[in-house]
Coordinates of C-alpha atoms in Angstrom, one line a residue:
X128 CA -39.5 -64.2 -11.8
X129 CA -37.6 -66.5 -9.6
X130 CA -35.6 -69.2 -10.7
X131 CA -37.3 -72.7 -9.2
X132 CA -35.4 -75.8 -8.4
X133 CA -37.1 -78.9 -10.3
X134 CA -38.7 -81.2 -8.2
X135 CA -38.6 -84.8 -9.3
X136 CA -41.1 -87.3 -8.9
X137 CA -40.5 -89.6 -6.2
X138 CA -42.1 -92.8 -7.0
X139 CA -41.6 -94.7 -3.5
X140 CA -42.3 -91.7 -1.2
X141 CA -40.3 -91.1 1.4
X142 CA -41.8 -92.8 4.3
X143 CA -39.3 -91.1 7.1
X144 CA -37.3 -87.8 7.0
X145 CA -33.9 -88.3 8.4
X146 CA -34.1 -85.4 11.0
X147 CA -36.6 -83.7 13.3
X148 CA -37.1 -80.2 14.4
X149 CA -35.0 -81.2 17.8
X150 CA -32.3 -82.5 15.6
X151 CA -32.1 -79.1 13.8
X152 CA -32.3 -77.2 17.1
X153 CA -29.0 -79.1 18.1
X154 CA -27.3 -78.6 14.8
X155 CA -28.2 -74.9 15.1
X156 CA -26.6 -74.8 18.6
X157 CA -23.6 -76.5 17.6
X158 CA -23.4 -74.1 14.8
X159 CA -23.9 -71.0 17.1
X160 CA -21.6 -71.8 19.9
X161 CA -18.9 -74.3 18.9
X162 CA -18.6 -75.8 22.5
X163 CA -20.4 -79.1 22.6
X164 CA -21.6 -78.8 26.5
X165 CA -23.2 -75.6 25.7
X166 CA -24.7 -76.7 22.6
X167 CA -26.3 -79.6 24.3
X168 CA -27.4 -77.1 27.1
X169 CA -29.1 -74.8 24.4
X170 CA -30.8 -77.9 22.9
X171 CA -32.1 -79.0 26.4
X172 CA -30.0 -82.2 26.5
X173 CA -27.0 -83.5 28.5
X174 CA -23.5 -83.7 26.5
X175 CA -23.6 -87.5 26.3
X176 CA -27.3 -87.5 24.7
X177 CA -26.2 -84.9 22.4
X178 CA -23.4 -86.9 21.1
X179 CA -25.5 -89.8 20.9
X180 CA -28.2 -87.8 18.8
X181 CA -25.4 -86.3 16.6
X182 CA -24.3 -89.9 15.8
X183 CA -27.6 -91.3 15.0
X184 CA -28.2 -88.2 12.7
X185 CA -24.9 -89.1 10.9
X186 CA -26.0 -92.3 10.2
X187 CA -29.3 -91.4 9.3
X188 CA -28.3 -88.7 6.5
X189 CA -25.1 -90.6 5.4
X190 CA -23.4 -87.2 5.9
X191 CA -20.4 -86.2 8.0
X192 CA -22.5 -83.3 9.9
X193 CA -20.1 -82.3 12.4
X194 CA -16.6 -82.3 13.4
X195 CA -16.1 -83.0 17.3
X196 CA -13.7 -83.8 19.9
X197 CA -14.1 -84.0 23.7
X198 CA -15.1 -80.5 24.3
X199 CA -15.6 -78.6 21.0
X200 CA -18.2 -79.4 18.1
X201 CA -18.7 -77.3 14.8
X202 CA -20.6 -78.0 11.7
X203 CA -19.0 -79.5 8.7
X204 CA -19.8 -78.2 5.3
X205 CA -22.6 -80.9 4.9
X206 CA -23.7 -79.9 8.5
X207 CA -24.1 -76.3 7.4
X208 CA -26.1 -77.5 4.4
X209 CA -28.2 -79.8 6.2
X210 CA -29.2 -77.1 8.7
X211 CA -30.2 -74.5 6.0
X212 CA -32.0 -77.0 3.8
X213 CA -33.8 -78.6 6.9
X214 CA -34.6 -75.2 8.1
X215 CA -36.2 -74.3 4.7
X216 CA -38.1 -77.4 4.7
X217 CA -39.7 -77.0 8.2
X218 CA -40.5 -73.3 7.4
X219 CA -42.2 -74.6 4.4
X220 CA -44.3 -77.0 6.3
X221 CA -45.1 -74.1 8.7
X222 CA -46.3 -72.0 5.8
X223 CA -48.6 -74.9 4.3
X224 CA -49.9 -75.3 7.7
X225 CA -50.8 -71.4 7.7
X226 CA -51.7 -71.4 4.3
X227 CA -53.6 -74.6 3.8
X228 CA -55.1 -75.5 7.1
X229 CA -55.3 -72.2 8.7
X230 CA -55.8 -70.0 5.6
X231 CA -53.6 -67.0 6.7
X232 CA -52.1 -66.1 3.4
X233 CA -48.7 -67.0 1.6
X234 CA -46.6 -64.5 3.7
X235 CA -47.4 -66.0 6.9
X236 CA -44.0 -66.5 8.1
X237 CA -42.3 -65.0 11.2
X238 CA -38.6 -63.8 10.5
X239 CA -35.9 -66.3 11.6
X240 CA -34.1 -65.2 14.8
X241 CA -30.6 -65.5 12.9
X242 CA -30.3 -65.1 9.2
X243 CA -27.4 -66.6 7.5
X244 CA -26.2 -64.2 4.9
X245 CA -23.5 -64.4 2.4
X246 CA -22.1 -61.4 0.6
X247 CA -19.7 -60.3 -2.0
X248 CA -19.4 -56.7 -0.8
X249 CA -18.0 -56.1 3.1
X250 CA -20.8 -55.5 5.2
X251 CA -20.5 -52.6 7.4
X252 CA -20.4 -53.4 11.4
X253 CA -23.4 -50.8 11.7
X254 CA -25.4 -52.6 9.1
X255 CA -25.4 -55.7 11.6
X256 CA -26.0 -53.5 14.6
X257 CA -28.8 -51.7 12.7
X258 CA -30.6 -55.0 11.6
X259 CA -30.5 -56.2 15.1
X260 CA -31.9 -52.8 16.5
X261 CA -34.5 -52.3 13.5
X262 CA -35.5 -55.6 12.1
X263 CA -35.0 -57.8 15.1
X264 CA -32.8 -60.2 13.6
X265 CA -29.3 -61.3 14.0
X266 CA -27.0 -61.5 10.9
X267 CA -24.5 -64.3 10.5
X268 CA -22.3 -63.2 7.8
X269 CA -19.7 -64.8 5.4
X270 CA -17.9 -63.2 2.7
X271 CA -16.8 -64.4 -0.5
X272 CA -16.7 -63.6 -4.5
X273 CA -19.8 -62.9 -6.3
X274 CA -19.7 -66.6 -7.8
X275 CA -19.0 -68.5 -4.5
X276 CA -21.7 -66.2 -2.8
X277 CA -24.4 -67.5 -5.2
X278 CA -22.8 -71.0 -5.0
X279 CA -23.5 -70.6 -1.2
X280 CA -27.0 -70.0 -1.8
X281 CA -27.5 -72.6 -4.4
X282 CA -26.0 -75.1 -2.1
X283 CA -28.4 -74.5 0.8
X284 CA -25.5 -73.1 2.9
X285 CA -27.1 -69.6 3.6
X286 CA -30.4 -68.3 3.5
X287 CA -29.5 -65.0 1.4
X288 CA -27.0 -63.6 -0.5
X289 CA -26.0 -60.0 -1.2
X290 CA -24.0 -59.6 -4.3
X291 CA -23.5 -57.9 -7.6
X292 CA -23.9 -59.1 -11.5
X293 CA -24.0 -57.8 -15.0
X294 CA -27.0 -60.3 -15.8
X295 CA -30.0 -60.8 -13.7
X296 CA -28.7 -62.6 -10.4
X297 CA -31.5 -65.3 -10.2
X298 CA -30.5 -66.9 -13.2
X299 CA -27.2 -68.1 -11.4
X300 CA -29.1 -69.9 -8.9
X301 CA -30.8 -73.3 -9.4
X302 CA -33.0 -73.1 -6.3
X303 CA -36.3 -71.0 -5.6
X304 CA -35.2 -67.5 -4.8
X305 CA -36.6 -64.0 -4.8
X306 CA -34.4 -61.0 -5.6
X307 CA -34.8 -57.6 -4.3
X308 CA -32.8 -54.5 -5.8
X309 CA -30.3 -52.9 -3.5
X310 CA -28.7 -50.4 -5.9
X311 CA -28.4 -49.3 -9.5
X312 CA -24.6 -49.6 -9.3
X313 CA -22.5 -47.1 -11.7
X314 CA -18.7 -47.4 -12.0
X315 CA -15.8 -45.2 -11.9
X316 CA -12.5 -45.7 -12.5
X317 CA -9.6 -45.4 -10.0
X318 CA -6.1 -43.9 -11.2
X319 CA -2.8 -43.1 -9.6
X320 CA -2.7 -39.2 -8.8
X321 CA 0.2 -38.7 -11.4
X322 CA -1.7 -40.3 -14.3
X323 CA -1.7 -38.2 -17.5
X324 CA -5.8 -38.4 -17.4
X325 CA -6.1 -37.7 -13.6
X326 CA -6.7 -33.9 -14.3
X327 CA -9.8 -34.4 -16.2
X328 CA -13.1 -34.5 -14.8
X329 CA -14.6 -37.5 -16.8
X330 CA -12.1 -40.0 -18.9
X331 CA -13.1 -42.6 -21.4
X332 CA -12.6 -46.2 -21.5
X333 CA -11.0 -45.8 -24.7
X334 CA -8.4 -43.7 -23.5
X335 CA -7.4 -46.4 -20.8
X336 CA -7.3 -49.8 -23.1
X337 CA -3.4 -49.8 -23.0
X338 CA -3.6 -49.6 -19.0
X339 CA -2.8 -52.5 -16.5
X340 CA -6.1 -53.2 -15.1
X341 CA -7.3 -55.3 -12.3
X342 CA -10.8 -56.6 -12.4
X343 CA -13.0 -58.9 -10.3
X344 CA -14.8 -61.8 -12.0
X345 CA -18.7 -61.9 -11.5
X346 CA -21.2 -64.5 -10.5
X347 CA -20.9 -66.2 -14.3
X348 CA -17.1 -65.6 -14.1
X349 CA -17.3 -63.0 -16.8
X350 CA -14.5 -60.5 -16.1
X351 CA -15.9 -57.3 -15.0
X352 CA -13.5 -55.0 -17.1
X353 CA -13.7 -57.1 -20.2
X354 CA -17.7 -57.0 -19.9
X355 CA -17.6 -53.1 -19.5
X356 CA -15.7 -52.7 -22.5
X357 CA -17.7 -55.0 -24.7
X358 CA -20.5 -53.4 -23.8
X359 CA -19.2 -50.2 -24.7
X360 CA -18.5 -51.5 -28.1
X361 CA -14.8 -51.6 -27.5
X362 CA -12.1 -54.0 -27.5
X363 CA -11.1 -55.2 -23.7
X364 CA -7.4 -54.2 -22.6
X365 CA -4.7 -56.9 -23.3
X366 CA -3.5 -56.4 -19.5
X367 CA -6.0 -57.7 -17.1
X368 CA -5.2 -59.3 -13.9
X369 CA -8.3 -61.0 -12.5
X370 CA -8.2 -61.2 -8.6
X371 CA -10.2 -61.1 -5.6
X372 CA -11.3 -57.9 -4.1
X373 CA -8.9 -57.6 -1.4
X374 CA -6.1 -58.2 -3.8
X375 CA -7.5 -55.7 -6.2
X376 CA -7.7 -53.0 -3.6
X377 CA -4.1 -53.6 -2.5
X378 CA -3.1 -53.2 -6.4
X379 CA -5.0 -50.1 -6.7
X380 CA -3.4 -48.7 -3.4
X381 CA 0.2 -49.4 -4.5
X382 CA -0.4 -48.0 -8.0
X383 CA 0.1 -51.2 -9.9
X384 CA -3.2 -50.8 -11.8
X385 CA -6.2 -49.1 -12.5
X386 CA -9.3 -50.4 -11.7
X387 CA -13.3 -49.9 -11.4
X388 CA -15.1 -48.9 -8.4
X389 CA -18.8 -48.0 -7.2
X390 CA -21.0 -46.9 -4.6
X391 CA -21.4 -50.2 -3.1
X392 CA -17.7 -51.1 -3.0
X393 CA -15.5 -50.1 -0.2
X394 CA -13.3 -46.9 -1.1
X395 CA -9.5 -47.2 -1.6
X396 CA -8.5 -44.3 -0.1
X397 CA -4.6 -42.9 -0.4
X398 CA -3.1 -39.6 -1.2
X399 CA -1.8 -40.9 -4.6
X400 CA -5.1 -42.1 -5.9
X401 CA -8.2 -40.2 -7.5
X402 CA -11.6 -41.5 -8.8
X403 CA -12.9 -40.0 -12.0
X404 CA -16.3 -40.7 -13.8
X405 CA -16.4 -42.5 -17.1
X406 CA -17.9 -41.2 -20.2
X407 CA -19.4 -44.5 -21.0
X408 CA -21.3 -44.9 -17.5
X409 CA -21.1 -48.4 -17.2
X410 CA -23.2 -50.2 -14.5
X411 CA -23.7 -53.4 -12.5
X412 CA -26.7 -54.3 -10.3
X413 CA -26.5 -55.0 -6.6
X414 CA -29.1 -57.2 -5.2
X415 CA -30.3 -59.2 -2.4
X416 CA -31.4 -63.0 -3.0
X417 CA -33.3 -64.7 -0.2
X418 CA -34.9 -68.0 0.2
X419 CA -38.7 -67.3 0.3
X420 CA -39.5 -70.3 2.5
X421 CA -37.2 -68.7 5.2
X422 CA -37.2 -65.2 4.9
X423 CA -40.5 -63.2 4.8
X424 CA -41.1 -60.6 1.9
X425 CA -41.6 -57.9 4.4
X426 CA -38.4 -58.6 6.0
X427 CA -36.3 -59.1 2.7
X428 CA -37.6 -55.7 1.4
X429 CA -36.9 -54.0 4.8
X430 CA -33.4 -55.6 4.8
X431 CA -32.5 -54.7 1.1
X432 CA -33.7 -50.9 1.9
X433 CA -31.4 -51.2 4.9
X434 CA -28.4 -52.2 2.5
X435 CA -29.3 -49.3 0.3
X436 CA -29.3 -46.9 2.9
X437 CA -25.9 -47.8 4.1
X438 CA -24.5 -47.7 0.8
X439 CA -25.9 -44.4 -0.1
X440 CA -24.5 -43.0 3.2
X441 CA -21.1 -44.3 2.6
X442 CA -21.2 -42.7 -1.0
X443 CA -21.9 -39.3 0.3
X444 CA -19.5 -39.5 3.2
X445 CA -16.6 -41.0 1.0
X446 CA -17.2 -40.0 -2.6
X447 CA -17.9 -36.3 -2.5
X448 CA -15.5 -35.3 -5.0
X449 CA -17.4 -37.5 -7.5
X450 CA -20.6 -35.6 -6.6
X451 CA -19.0 -32.4 -8.4
X452 CA -20.1 -34.4 -11.7
X453 CA -23.9 -33.3 -12.3
X454 CA -24.6 -36.7 -13.6
X455 CA -23.4 -38.3 -10.2
X456 CA -25.7 -35.8 -8.4
X457 CA -28.6 -36.7 -10.4
X458 CA -28.1 -40.3 -9.9
X459 CA -27.9 -39.9 -6.0
X460 CA -31.3 -38.1 -6.3
X461 CA -33.0 -40.7 -8.3
X462 CA -31.6 -43.5 -5.9
X463 CA -32.9 -41.8 -2.8
X464 CA -36.3 -41.2 -4.6
X465 CA -36.2 -44.9 -5.4
X466 CA -35.2 -45.8 -1.8
X467 CA -38.1 -43.6 -0.1
X468 CA -40.6 -45.3 -2.6
X469 CA -39.3 -49.0 -1.7
X470 CA -39.6 -48.0 1.8
X471 CA -42.9 -46.9 1.9
X472 CA -43.8 -50.2 0.0
X473 CA -42.1 -52.2 2.9
X474 CA -43.8 -50.2 5.4
X475 CA -47.3 -51.0 3.8
X476 CA -46.8 -54.6 3.9
X477 CA -48.5 -56.1 6.9
X478 CA -46.7 -58.2 9.6
X479 CA -47.4 -61.6 9.4
X480 CA -49.8 -63.4 11.9
X481 CA -47.6 -65.2 14.5
X482 CA -47.0 -68.9 13.9
X483 CA -48.0 -71.3 16.6
X484 CA -45.4 -71.8 19.2
X485 CA -43.4 -74.9 19.1
X486 CA -45.6 -77.0 21.2
X487 CA -48.4 -76.8 18.3
X488 CA -46.1 -77.3 15.4
X489 CA -46.4 -80.2 13.0
X490 CA -43.3 -82.4 13.4
X491 CA -42.1 -85.6 11.3
X492 CA -44.3 -88.1 13.4
X493 CA -47.2 -86.2 12.7
X494 CA -46.4 -86.0 9.0
X495 CA -45.9 -89.8 8.9
X496 CA -49.3 -90.7 10.5
X497 CA -51.2 -88.0 8.0
X498 CA -49.4 -89.3 5.2
X499 CA -50.1 -92.7 6.1
X500 CA -53.8 -91.9 5.9
X501 CA -53.5 -90.0 2.6
X502 CA -51.3 -92.8 0.9
X503 CA -53.7 -95.7 1.8
X504 CA -56.8 -94.1 1.7
X505 CA -58.6 -94.8 5.0
X506 CA -57.8 -95.0 8.7
X507 CA -58.6 -98.7 8.6
X508 CA -55.8 -99.5 6.1
X509 CA -53.3 -96.7 7.2
X510 CA -53.7 -98.4 10.9
X511 CA -52.7 -101.7 9.5
X512 CA -49.8 -100.3 7.9
X513 CA -48.6 -98.6 11.0
X514 CA -49.3 -101.7 13.1
X515 CA -51.7 -100.0 15.5
X516 CA -55.4 -100.2 15.7
X517 CA -58.1 -98.0 14.1
X518 CA -59.0 -96.3 17.3
X519 CA -55.5 -95.7 18.4
X520 CA -54.6 -93.9 15.0
X521 CA -57.8 -91.8 15.2
X522 CA -57.1 -90.7 18.8
X523 CA -53.5 -89.7 18.0
X524 CA -55.0 -87.7 14.9
X525 CA -57.5 -86.1 17.3
X526 CA -54.7 -85.1 19.8
X527 CA -52.9 -83.7 16.6
X528 CA -56.3 -81.6 16.0
X529 CA -56.5 -80.4 19.7
X530 CA -53.1 -79.5 19.7
X531 CA -53.2 -77.5 16.5
X532 CA -56.5 -76.1 17.2
X533 CA -57.6 -77.0 13.5
X534 CA -59.7 -80.0 12.1
X535 CA -57.9 -82.6 10.4
X536 CA -60.3 -85.6 9.9
X537 CA -63.8 -85.7 8.5
X538 CA -66.0 -88.1 10.3
X539 CA -69.1 -89.6 9.0
X540 CA -71.2 -92.6 9.2
X541 CA -69.0 -94.3 6.1
X542 CA -66.0 -93.9 8.1
X543 CA -63.2 -91.3 8.8
X544 CA -61.0 -89.5 6.1
X545 CA -58.7 -86.3 5.8
X546 CA -60.3 -82.9 5.3
X547 CA -59.8 -81.1 1.7
X548 CA -57.3 -78.6 3.4
X549 CA -55.4 -81.5 5.0
X550 CA -55.0 -83.3 1.6
X551 CA -53.8 -80.0 0.0
X552 CA -51.4 -79.6 2.9
X553 CA -49.9 -83.0 1.9
X554 CA -50.0 -82.5 -1.5
X555 CA -47.5 -79.7 -0.9
X556 CA -45.6 -81.6 1.4
X557 CA -44.8 -84.0 -1.2
X558 CA -43.1 -81.2 -3.1
X559 CA -41.2 -80.3 -0.1
X560 CA -39.8 -83.7 0.7
X561 CA -39.0 -84.3 -3.1
X562 CA -36.9 -81.0 -2.9
X563 CA -34.9 -82.5 0.0
X564 CA -34.5 -85.5 -2.3
X565 CA -33.2 -83.4 -5.0
X566 CA -30.6 -81.8 -2.8
X567 CA -29.3 -85.1 -1.6
X568 CA -30.1 -84.7 2.1
X569 CA -32.2 -87.9 2.7
X570 CA -30.1 -90.6 4.1
X571 CA -29.5 -94.4 3.9
X572 CA -30.3 -94.8 7.6
X573 CA -34.0 -95.1 7.1
X574 CA -33.9 -97.1 3.8
X575 CA -35.0 -94.2 1.6
X576 CA -34.9 -94.8 -2.2
X577 CA -33.4 -92.4 -4.4
X578 CA -35.1 -91.4 -7.9
X579 CA -33.1 -92.1 -10.8
X580 CA -31.6 -88.8 -12.2
X581 CA -32.6 -89.8 -15.7
X582 CA -33.7 -86.4 -17.5
X583 CA -31.7 -83.3 -17.9
X584 CA -33.8 -80.9 -15.6
X585 CA -33.6 -83.5 -12.8
X586 CA -29.8 -83.6 -13.1
X587 CA -29.9 -79.8 -12.9
X588 CA -31.8 -80.1 -9.5
X589 CA -29.1 -82.5 -8.2
X590 CA -26.1 -80.1 -8.8
X591 CA -27.0 -78.3 -5.8
X592 CA -25.8 -81.3 -3.8
X593 CA -22.5 -81.4 -5.2
X594 CA -19.3 -80.4 -3.2
X595 CA -18.4 -83.7 -1.3
X596 CA -21.9 -84.6 0.0
X597 CA -22.5 -88.2 0.6
X598 CA -25.9 -89.2 -1.1
X599 CA -28.3 -91.6 0.0
X600 CA -27.4 -95.2 -0.5
X601 CA -23.5 -94.3 -0.2
X602 CA -21.7 -96.0 2.8
X603 CA -20.9 -93.5 5.5
X604 CA -17.1 -92.6 6.4
X605 CA -15.6 -95.2 8.2
X606 CA -14.9 -94.5 12.0
X607 CA -11.8 -94.7 13.6
X608 CA -9.9 -93.7 16.9
X609 CA -7.8 -90.9 15.4
X610 CA -11.0 -89.8 13.5
X611 CA -13.2 -86.7 15.2
X612 CA -16.7 -87.9 16.4
X613 CA -19.4 -87.1 13.9
X614 CA -23.0 -86.1 13.8
X615 CA -26.0 -88.4 13.9
X616 CA -30.0 -88.4 14.5
X617 CA -32.0 -89.2 17.5

């Protein structure tokens, strides 16, 4: 089961969201190209208008979203987080429209054009090309340690994470995710060619306990080598250097230490090195975690299968010597059989129906109108709150109905009210808004109130917002002549 971010109650409902779909399209353009004029062009704006919109968005969120000078613009860490979380929010809105108003099913989501993915394993360039060719998506890839990869997903900086772990991966993430298996990832040992045990077909961890080891740390900050020894009922080695993957590879290549490898890891090739099977057959799990509100299940399953295909292909090309061990040959057959089953399952998933084009998507003003009717119980009272006439509000909602091709209002002799599906949609919308509130993305610019983080579970939800974010109610950073321009909302 996916872990779920706790959604706190919001007694004073959010009356305004700090950004709209056009705002996110502008942030997306900034993130993609880095050139202010080109980002404005992609967003359908002139450069001065884009500057003003970014300034207003910064004021509305209370966050520093972009770093700009006269010509260039790039997203700040908070800007990347706002983009991912905002994209998630509107994808949730689109999904709720599909399921509640149109009744098209829980997976009624188109694939995103660009999927932001963090990985703890270097992805092959041909995988990125294959994703574009076979899945129709572009992968924007960042590499980091297993722990930081999951923190990027937890902190709304990416839409998916490809990593490994010794425990179920989703337990390390506080937001709602789905986990897809990539590889049951057994481990071998890399030894110097002149090592006394290098001539054996298999070696034991017990015989290597006095060696100098190099090891990575997993998502829970557990040292991989130590955990493998403990799982085998052995005392961990006394000499372990814990470092990143690139440094570990360099140490292995120079023969400074022995280490663990796997089919998912890039091989360390040198005439002075050999790979040997371990008697204890230690394992780790490699998986793909996705935000289900952004990545449809069919796409996630196919991407996980593509990752598995690439790992197995690389294994057979680079580790033929290990396949001389019958155990590894059996493992490879089993993984191929499992991949075939998963591939068949992915083919059996129906492609989701197309979402409405942008002209018929629900945006923040539409949500504001519908929420006002739901909150105040009638068109009359909602119109008074919105300072417009009842007939004007009814016409605006009627135009929204025509645009969506769906019925939102019930009209009778006793008055006008929202349909049951529309009310159900708005009930789900409240949870989406509260999640944005918990992540710390609602800003002081609209006078939004922040719920008190009193309970333990609610504090857990706020953890996703750490890392330098300016929360609602906190003053935005002061501007000065020497400071780069920053982002804002239209």
